[in-house]
Amino acid sequence: MGHALLGVFGLFLLNTLLYGHAEDPSPVITVSPSWLSAGASVTLNCRVKDPSAGWKFYWYKMVPDPSGNFYYSYELLPGSSSGTEQDSYIVHGQTHTAGYRCRAGRGDPEYQSYTSQSKFVWSSDIHSSASLTVSPDRAQHFTSDSVSLSCEGNSTEWRVRRLLTEGRYRSDCSSYWWGIMTGSTCNIKTDSSSDAVYWCESRSGEISNAVNITVQDGDMILLSPARPVTEGHSVSLSCRLKRRKFDSIVFFYHNEKVIQSDSRWELNISAVSKSDEGFYKCRHSGRESAQSWMSVQANRPKAELRADDRDIPVGGSVTLTCSVKPSSSGWKYFWYRGEKTSEPLSSQLSAGPIRVSEGGVYWCRGGRGEPVYYTESSDPVTIYKISPNKAVVTLQPNWSEVYRGERITLRCEITDGGDTEWEYEWRTTSSEKPPDQNEHSITSVTRSHSGDYRCKGRKKHTQHSSTGWSDPIKLTVSDKLLPVFTVSPSWLSAGDSVTLNCSVEDPSAGWKFYWYKMVPDPSYTYYSYEQLPGSSSGTEQDSYIVHGQTHTAEYSCRAGRGDPEYRSYNSYPKFVWSADFNSSASLTVSPDSAQHFTSDSVSLSCEGNSTEWEVMKFSPDGRYSSDCSSPWGTMTGSTCNINTDSSSDAVYWCESESGEITNAVNITVQDGDMILLSPARPVTEGHSVSLSCKFRSQTFDSTVFFYHNEKVIQSDSRWELNISAVSKSDEGFYKCRHSGRESAQSWMSVQVVSRPDSSSFPVLLVVGLVCGIVLVIPLLVLFCYRASKDSCFVRPVQSESANADHVDHENDHYSALSHGDVCLYETIRDRQEAEHDSCFVRPVQSESANTDHVDHKNDHYSALSHGDVCLYETIRDRQEAEHDSCFVRPVQSESANTDHVDHKNDHYSALSHGDVCLYDTIRDRQEAEHDSCFVRPVQSESTNTHRVDHENDHYSALHHGDVCLYDTIRGPQEAEHAQ
């Protein structure tokens, strides 16, 4: 409020600086005439001190509140939503009493003045829906006279109001000292002189005719009728003295002109006409009465104007029809557009319609005879010429459903409107009519805003040119949203993940979701909900996963959207139940069964680290939890004795003062004849368990069926189901059936055998680390020593593996042997022997003087003449290798000796599958096939899967070539550190 006042004061000071002086904050409004004849035009004038200083003027009319609370609001008159440059405004066809105000504004941003005081235009015409009568029927009274004002019409609730002629404020009968309201009649007090206008108002907003009553404390008054006189009737006005008689000339005045002056104290008019309407007063011996208005009500018929449409379509016209009731012959009709004083548009000798193609305010009246006798003019009808532009209503945000409390904006948009200035009009079926502006924001919608909204635009400087009505947009406001919340699973095994789901009717409408968990309050009086991690700003997904749930817990959700954000109600909470129990908090059932008969004695006991407990209950079909108290239970210490007089199905658990929650137990109380006796608490894995079917009052005489998850698992005469060693697969729902009758089903939970106490883990970890270090350090020293001797192995790219004790064949793709098969061959045959072998060739001699070994560092081009062939022959024996399926000789040498491979002549001898056969030979086929080095991208059709089919599986290969071969022969740790 303070900021608003400072803002207004700031604008006031700015106005003073710009224009040199401080303006009167309130303009003055005047109305003319103040008393009107039905259908007359009323001119409003808004006066400011400096009318040439760029002011714009805004015009308002008093509108009764439709809620029936005797309140009034002021709505802008047509064409003034953006202000008018003229300081006057004409209201056409005024028929009833009405109040008006004005306001002035100027500048950019616009400074706006205060709103003026209200001014009324009074109508004395009587209407059947609302009328005021005065008793006695005269406009002037002496002080101490008894005067009553009565309201009549369609309403049963009335109030009499008055406005002093020189005053600014309206007041009600009984609200102040001037009257007492009894039913629909006000008895006014005439103790002192006054001059005021009185009228009736109904609770629904109807306004009666107005009566100007003067109370005089002098010696003389004018007796004139308070209500209108009908045209053609006679009327008598008289001058009256309070204490004596008239002894000289009495003067009567009409609108300040003497119309009678003689000894008569009465003025008689035999046939009143409209020209007799006006102000009357009398004077005698220098004393003068107050003046009173005498209204003349026309007795002539009134013309009626009808239009088949108020909007002229583009390039079209509308039909206007004028008629007189009761209908009679001989009438001709006169048509007007604009002021009634203007010349007629046309005349017709019949009541036939006319067609018009221009917008404007139209009137008509009938006339006949010579001289012409005219009817009363019709009520005005405003016709608009439709422009080609189209009005469209938009809703922002554009949601299919809006909830109570949300913020929305309705906007009227004109297509191809260009730079044209528009005024807007709304039509709605709701009880909330938007103001005549292009945008209407509702900060908090209610059901009363529901309805269809349409709008149209009028060109500001062409008052009677408008668009057509837009297509309607339907706004449906629902009660505040309550999301639907689900959890899965509802019963869990320790450590399970739980999925929460928050459902709304329109999930695509920009919702965000907030997730909450029930947190016990330490004061043990209630629960609070804290947000789950990652949901403080809401999640776009309507689901949320809680990992590693171990205990019973309660969750809830809420949805929100928009800016500022609208938030739904919190959903009804849902529980995730855990049947697992621990030493710190547990619930036991006595007797230990999940099902009981009505009238059985059942107790629930809480045990654990706390001394103060509460047993809680939650019905599956309910929405709220309750503690052990009447009517369903009685709490004694840490034990709750539940009442089993009626059947029920509920989940029970214990809560401690410190907020610990026990295992949950689902207990069913049956009023039938049969139940299933099954353990209420979880059964430990590996233990035995017995489930039995029990009758209330008889024994079993035929087959008993036991079901596990709706499947029959035992059907014989035994009434007991025994499981010797329970496993996790035995967990689930159980029930029994006998002779067509069936028990309720109960869940049997199986608790997995717990692992050794985790407290021993640190000791074992320390011991393991010490032993590992003692064993590993000597091995590392040895491996490093041997590895430093090996020059064949190179690893140019190190993998990310943290284990450096082996070759990572999967990640170290670029590991290689520095000299290919040479190192492999030397490893198998011995370096010196291999150097002089027929397989070995040195095309480029190094400069090393030492010829006793191969200089791997300098002899870069040393090679085997036939690659893997010599390696293979060395490992397998030449004669054996020559006939092997791996071996191929595409070109036969001329050598007569077929007992060995002639490496000198048979240059093209080769292995058909390269290193695969070598690797296979060294590691054994079955072992090699499943090795990480071995890859078979194409499977052969061979049915023998225990060996590598070299003939069919042409694409079998080693993943890393010679590396795996070398690794296999030398050992991975030793090979890894080779050069």
Coordinates of N, CA, C and O in Angstrom, one line a residue, residues 262-358:
D262 N -53.6 35.9 -9.7 CA -54.9 36.4 -9.2 C -55.1 35.9 -7.8 O -54.2 35.4 -7.1
S263 N -56.3 36.0 -7.3 CA -56.5 35.7 -5.9 C -56.7 34.2 -5.7 O -56.8 33.7 -4.6
R264 N -56.7 33.4 -6.8 CA -56.9 32.0 -6.6 C -55.6 31.4 -6.1 O -54.5 31.7 -6.6
W265 N -55.7 30.5 -5.2 CA -54.5 29.8 -4.6 C -54.3 28.5 -5.2 O -53.4 27.7 -4.8
E266 N -55.0 28.2 -6.3 CA -54.9 26.9 -7.0 C -54.8 27.1 -8.5 O -55.4 28.0 -9.1
L267 N -53.9 26.2 -9.1 CA -53.6 26.3 -10.6 C -54.2 24.9 -11.2 O -53.7 23.9 -10.8
N268 N -55.1 25.0 -12.1 CA -55.7 23.8 -12.7 C -55.4 23.7 -14.1 O -55.5 24.7 -14.9
I269 N -54.9 22.5 -14.6 CA -54.6 22.2 -16.0 C -55.6 21.1 -16.4 O -55.5 20.0 -15.8
S270 N -56.4 21.3 -17.3 CA -57.5 20.4 -17.7 C -57.0 19.2 -18.5 O -57.4 18.0 -18.3
A271 N -56.1 19.4 -19.4 CA -55.5 18.3 -20.2 C -54.0 18.5 -20.3 O -53.5 19.4 -21.1
V272 N -53.3 17.8 -19.5 CA -51.8 18.0 -19.5 C -51.2 17.5 -20.7 O -51.5 16.4 -21.3
S273 N -50.2 18.3 -21.3 CA -49.4 17.9 -22.4 C -47.9 17.9 -22.0 O -47.6 18.3 -20.9
K274 N -47.1 17.4 -22.9 CA -45.7 17.3 -22.6 C -45.1 18.7 -22.3 O -44.1 18.8 -21.6
S275 N -45.7 19.7 -23.0 CA -45.2 21.0 -22.8 C -45.4 21.6 -21.4 O -44.8 22.6 -21.0
D276 N -46.3 21.0 -20.6 CA -46.6 21.4 -19.2 C -45.5 20.9 -18.3 O -45.5 21.2 -17.1
E277 N -44.7 20.0 -18.7 CA -43.6 19.4 -17.8 C -42.7 20.5 -17.5 O -42.3 21.4 -18.3
G278 N -42.2 20.5 -16.2 CA -41.1 21.5 -15.8 C -41.2 21.8 -14.4 O -41.9 21.1 -13.6
F279 N -40.5 22.9 -14.0 CA -40.5 23.3 -12.6 C -41.6 24.3 -12.3 O -41.8 25.3 -13.0
Y280 N -42.2 24.1 -11.1 CA -43.3 25.0 -10.7 C -43.0 25.6 -9.3 O -42.4 24.9 -8.4
K281 N -43.5 26.8 -9.0 CA -43.5 27.4 -7.7 C -44.6 28.5 -7.6 O -45.1 28.9 -8.6
C282 N -44.8 28.9 -6.3 CA -45.8 30.0 -6.1 C -45.2 31.1 -5.2 O -44.3 30.8 -4.5
R283 N -45.8 32.3 -5.3 CA -45.4 33.5 -4.4 C -46.6 34.3 -4.0 O -47.5 34.4 -4.7
H284 N -46.5 34.7 -2.7 CA -47.6 35.5 -2.1 C -47.0 36.5 -1.0 O -46.2 36.0 -0.2
S285 N -47.3 37.7 -1.2 CA -46.9 38.8 -0.2 C -45.4 38.7 0.1 O -44.9 38.7 1.2
G286 N -44.6 38.6 -1.0 CA -43.2 38.6 -0.8 C -42.5 37.3 -0.4 O -41.3 37.1 -0.4
R287 N -43.4 36.3 0.0 CA -42.8 35.0 0.3 C -43.0 34.0 -0.9 O -44.0 34.1 -1.6
E288 N -42.0 33.1 -1.0 CA -42.0 32.2 -2.2 C -41.8 30.8 -1.7 O -41.0 30.5 -0.8
S289 N -42.5 29.9 -2.3 CA -42.3 28.4 -2.0 C -41.0 27.9 -2.8 O -40.5 28.6 -3.7
A290 N -40.6 26.7 -2.3 CA -39.6 26.1 -3.1 C -40.2 25.6 -4.4 O -41.4 25.5 -4.6
Q291 N -39.3 25.3 -5.4 CA -39.9 24.9 -6.7 C -39.8 23.3 -6.8 O -38.9 22.7 -6.2
S292 N -40.7 22.7 -7.5 CA -40.8 21.3 -7.7 C -41.0 20.9 -9.1 O -41.6 21.7 -9.9
W293 N -40.4 19.8 -9.5 CA -40.5 19.3 -10.9 C -41.8 18.5 -11.1 O -42.1 17.6 -10.3
M294 N -42.6 18.9 -12.1 CA -43.7 18.1 -12.4 C -43.4 17.3 -13.7 O -43.2 18.0 -14.7
S295 N -43.5 16.0 -13.6 CA -43.2 15.2 -14.8 C -44.4 14.8 -15.5 O -45.4 14.5 -14.9
V296 N -44.4 14.8 -16.8 CA -45.6 14.4 -17.6 C -45.2 13.2 -18.4 O -44.2 13.1 -19.1
Q297 N -46.0 12.1 -18.2 CA -45.8 10.8 -18.8 C -46.6 10.7 -20.0 O -47.8 10.9 -20.0
A298 N -46.0 10.4 -21.1 CA -46.7 10.3 -22.4 C -47.8 9.2 -22.4 O -47.6 8.1 -21.8
N299 N -48.9 9.5 -23.0 CA -50.0 8.6 -23.1 C -50.1 8.0 -24.5 O -51.0 7.3 -24.8
R300 N -49.1 8.5 -25.3 CA -49.1 8.0 -26.7 C -48.5 6.6 -26.8 O -47.7 6.3 -26.0
P301 N -48.9 5.9 -27.8 CA -48.2 4.6 -28.0 C -46.7 4.8 -28.4 O -46.3 5.9 -28.9
K302 N -46.0 3.8 -28.1 CA -44.5 3.9 -28.4 C -44.2 2.9 -29.5 O -44.6 1.8 -29.5
A303 N -43.4 3.4 -30.4 CA -42.9 2.6 -31.5 C -41.9 1.6 -31.1 O -41.2 1.8 -30.1
E304 N -41.9 0.4 -31.8 CA -41.0 -0.6 -31.4 C -40.1 -0.9 -32.6 O -40.6 -1.1 -33.8
L305 N -38.8 -0.9 -32.4 CA -37.8 -1.2 -33.5 C -37.2 -2.5 -33.3 O -36.7 -2.8 -32.2
R306 N -37.2 -3.3 -34.4 CA -36.5 -4.6 -34.3 C -35.5 -4.8 -35.4 O -35.8 -4.2 -36.5
A307 N -34.4 -5.5 -35.2 CA -33.4 -5.7 -36.2 C -33.2 -7.2 -36.3 O -33.1 -7.9 -35.3
D308 N -33.1 -7.8 -37.6 CA -32.9 -9.2 -37.7 C -31.5 -9.6 -37.3 O -31.2 -10.7 -37.1
D309 N -30.6 -8.6 -37.3 CA -29.2 -8.8 -36.9 C -28.6 -7.5 -36.5 O -29.0 -6.5 -37.1
R310 N -27.8 -7.5 -35.5 CA -27.1 -6.2 -35.1 C -25.8 -6.0 -35.8 O -25.2 -4.9 -35.7
D311 N -25.3 -7.0 -36.6 CA -24.1 -6.9 -37.3 C -24.3 -7.0 -38.8 O -24.9 -8.0 -39.3
I312 N -23.8 -6.0 -39.6 CA -24.0 -6.0 -41.0 C -22.8 -6.8 -41.6 O -21.6 -6.4 -41.4
P313 N -23.0 -7.9 -42.2 CA -21.9 -8.7 -42.8 C -21.2 -7.9 -43.9 O -21.7 -7.0 -44.4
V314 N -19.9 -8.4 -44.1 CA -19.1 -7.7 -45.2 C -19.9 -7.8 -46.5 O -20.3 -8.8 -47.0
G315 N -20.1 -6.6 -47.1 CA -20.8 -6.5 -48.4 C -22.3 -6.7 -48.3 O -23.0 -6.8 -49.3
G316 N -22.9 -6.8 -47.1 CA -24.3 -7.1 -46.9 C -25.1 -6.0 -46.2 O -24.7 -4.9 -46.1
S317 N -26.3 -6.4 -45.7 CA -27.1 -5.4 -45.0 C -28.0 -6.2 -44.0 O -28.0 -7.4 -43.9
V318 N -28.7 -5.4 -43.1 CA -29.6 -6.0 -42.1 C -30.9 -5.3 -42.3 O -31.1 -4.2 -42.9
T319 N -32.0 -6.0 -41.8 CA -33.3 -5.6 -41.9 C -33.8 -4.9 -40.6 O -33.7 -5.6 -39.6
L320 N -34.4 -3.7 -40.7 CA -35.0 -3.1 -39.6 C -36.5 -3.0 -39.8 O -37.0 -2.7 -40.9
T321 N -37.3 -3.3 -38.7 CA -38.7 -3.3 -38.8 C -39.3 -2.4 -37.7 O -38.9 -2.5 -36.5
C322 N -40.2 -1.4 -38.0 CA -40.8 -0.6 -37.0 C -42.3 -0.9 -37.0 O -42.9 -1.1 -38.0
S323 N -42.8 -0.9 -35.7 CA -44.3 -1.2 -35.6 C -44.8 -0.4 -34.4 O -44.1 0.1 -33.5
V324 N -46.2 -0.3 -34.4 CA -46.9 0.3 -33.3 C -47.9 -0.6 -32.7 O -48.6 -1.3 -33.4
K325 N -47.9 -0.7 -31.3 CA -48.8 -1.6 -30.6 C -49.7 -0.8 -29.7 O -49.2 0.1 -29.0
P326 N -51.0 -1.0 -29.6 CA -51.7 -2.1 -30.4 C -51.7 -1.7 -31.9 O -51.8 -0.5 -32.2
S327 N -51.7 -2.7 -32.7 CA -51.7 -2.5 -34.2 C -53.0 -1.8 -34.7 O -54.1 -2.2 -34.3
S328 N -52.8 -0.9 -35.6 CA -53.9 -0.2 -36.2 C -53.5 0.3 -37.6 O -52.3 0.3 -37.8
S329 N -54.4 0.7 -38.4 CA -54.0 1.1 -39.8 C -53.7 2.6 -39.9 O -53.9 3.4 -38.9
G330 N -53.1 3.0 -41.0 CA -52.8 4.4 -41.3 C -51.5 4.9 -40.9 O -51.2 6.1 -41.0
W331 N -50.6 4.1 -40.3 CA -49.3 4.6 -39.8 C -48.3 4.6 -40.9 O -48.3 3.8 -41.8
K332 N -47.5 5.7 -40.9 CA -46.3 5.7 -41.7 C -45.2 5.9 -40.7 O -45.3 6.4 -39.6
Y333 N -44.0 5.4 -41.1 CA -42.9 5.3 -40.2 C -41.7 6.2 -40.6 O -41.4 6.3 -41.8
F334 N -41.1 6.9 -39.6 CA -40.0 7.8 -39.8 C -38.8 7.2 -39.2 O -38.8 6.7 -38.0
W335 N -37.7 7.2 -40.0 CA -36.4 6.5 -39.6 C -35.3 7.5 -39.4 O -35.2 8.5 -40.1
Y336 N -34.6 7.3 -38.3 CA -33.5 8.2 -37.9 C -32.2 7.4 -37.6 O -32.3 6.3 -37.1
R337 N -31.1 8.0 -38.0 CA -29.8 7.5 -37.6 C -29.0 8.6 -36.9 O -28.9 9.7 -37.4
G338 N -28.6 8.3 -35.7 CA -28.0 9.3 -34.8 C -29.0 10.0 -33.9 O -29.7 9.3 -33.2
E339 N -29.0 11.4 -33.9 CA -29.9 12.1 -33.0 C -31.3 12.1 -33.5 O -31.6 12.1 -34.7
K340 N -32.3 12.0 -32.6 CA -33.7 12.1 -33.0 C -34.1 13.4 -33.6 O -35.1 13.5 -34.3
T341 N -33.3 14.4 -33.4 CA -33.6 15.7 -34.0 C -33.2 15.8 -35.4 O -33.5 16.8 -36.1
S342 N -32.4 14.8 -35.9 CA -32.0 14.9 -37.3 C -33.1 14.6 -38.2 O -34.2 14.1 -37.8
E343 N -32.9 14.8 -39.5 CA -33.9 14.6 -40.5 C -34.1 13.1 -40.7 O -33.2 12.3 -40.6
P344 N -35.4 12.7 -41.0 CA -35.6 11.3 -41.2 C -34.8 10.7 -42.4 O -34.6 11.4 -43.4
L345 N -34.4 9.5 -42.3 CA -33.7 8.8 -43.4 C -34.7 8.5 -44.5 O -34.4 8.7 -45.7
S346 N -35.9 8.1 -44.2 CA -36.9 7.8 -45.2 C -38.3 7.6 -44.5 O -38.3 7.5 -43.3
S347 N -39.3 7.6 -45.3 CA -40.7 7.3 -44.7 C -41.4 6.3 -45.5 O -41.2 6.3 -46.8
Q348 N -42.2 5.5 -44.9 CA -42.9 4.5 -45.6 C -44.4 4.5 -45.1 O -44.7 4.9 -44.0
L349 N -45.3 4.2 -46.0 CA -46.7 4.2 -45.7 C -47.2 2.9 -45.1 O -48.3 2.7 -44.7
S350 N -46.3 1.9 -44.9 CA -46.7 0.7 -44.3 C -45.6 0.3 -43.3 O -44.6 1.0 -43.1
A351 N -45.9 -0.8 -42.6 CA -45.0 -1.2 -41.5 C -43.9 -2.1 -42.1 O -43.2 -2.8 -41.3
G352 N -43.7 -2.1 -43.4 CA -42.7 -2.9 -44.0 C -41.3 -2.6 -43.6 O -41.0 -1.4 -43.2
P353 N -40.4 -3.5 -43.6 CA -39.1 -3.3 -43.1 C -38.2 -2.5 -44.1 O -38.6 -2.3 -45.3
I354 N -37.1 -2.0 -43.7 CA -36.1 -1.3 -44.5 C -34.8 -2.1 -44.3 O -34.6 -2.7 -43.3
R355 N -33.9 -2.0 -45.3 CA -32.6 -2.6 -45.2 C -31.6 -1.5 -45.2 O -31.6 -0.5 -45.9
V356 N -30.6 -1.6 -44.2 CA -29.5 -0.6 -44.1 C -28.2 -1.4 -44.2 O -28.0 -2.5 -43.8
S357 N -27.2 -0.6 -44.8 CA -25.9 -1.2 -45.0 C -24.8 -0.4 -44.3 O -23.6 -0.6 -44.5
E358 N -25.2 0.6 -43.5 CA -24.3 1.4 -42.7 C -24.5 1.3 -41.2 O -25.7 1.1 -40.8

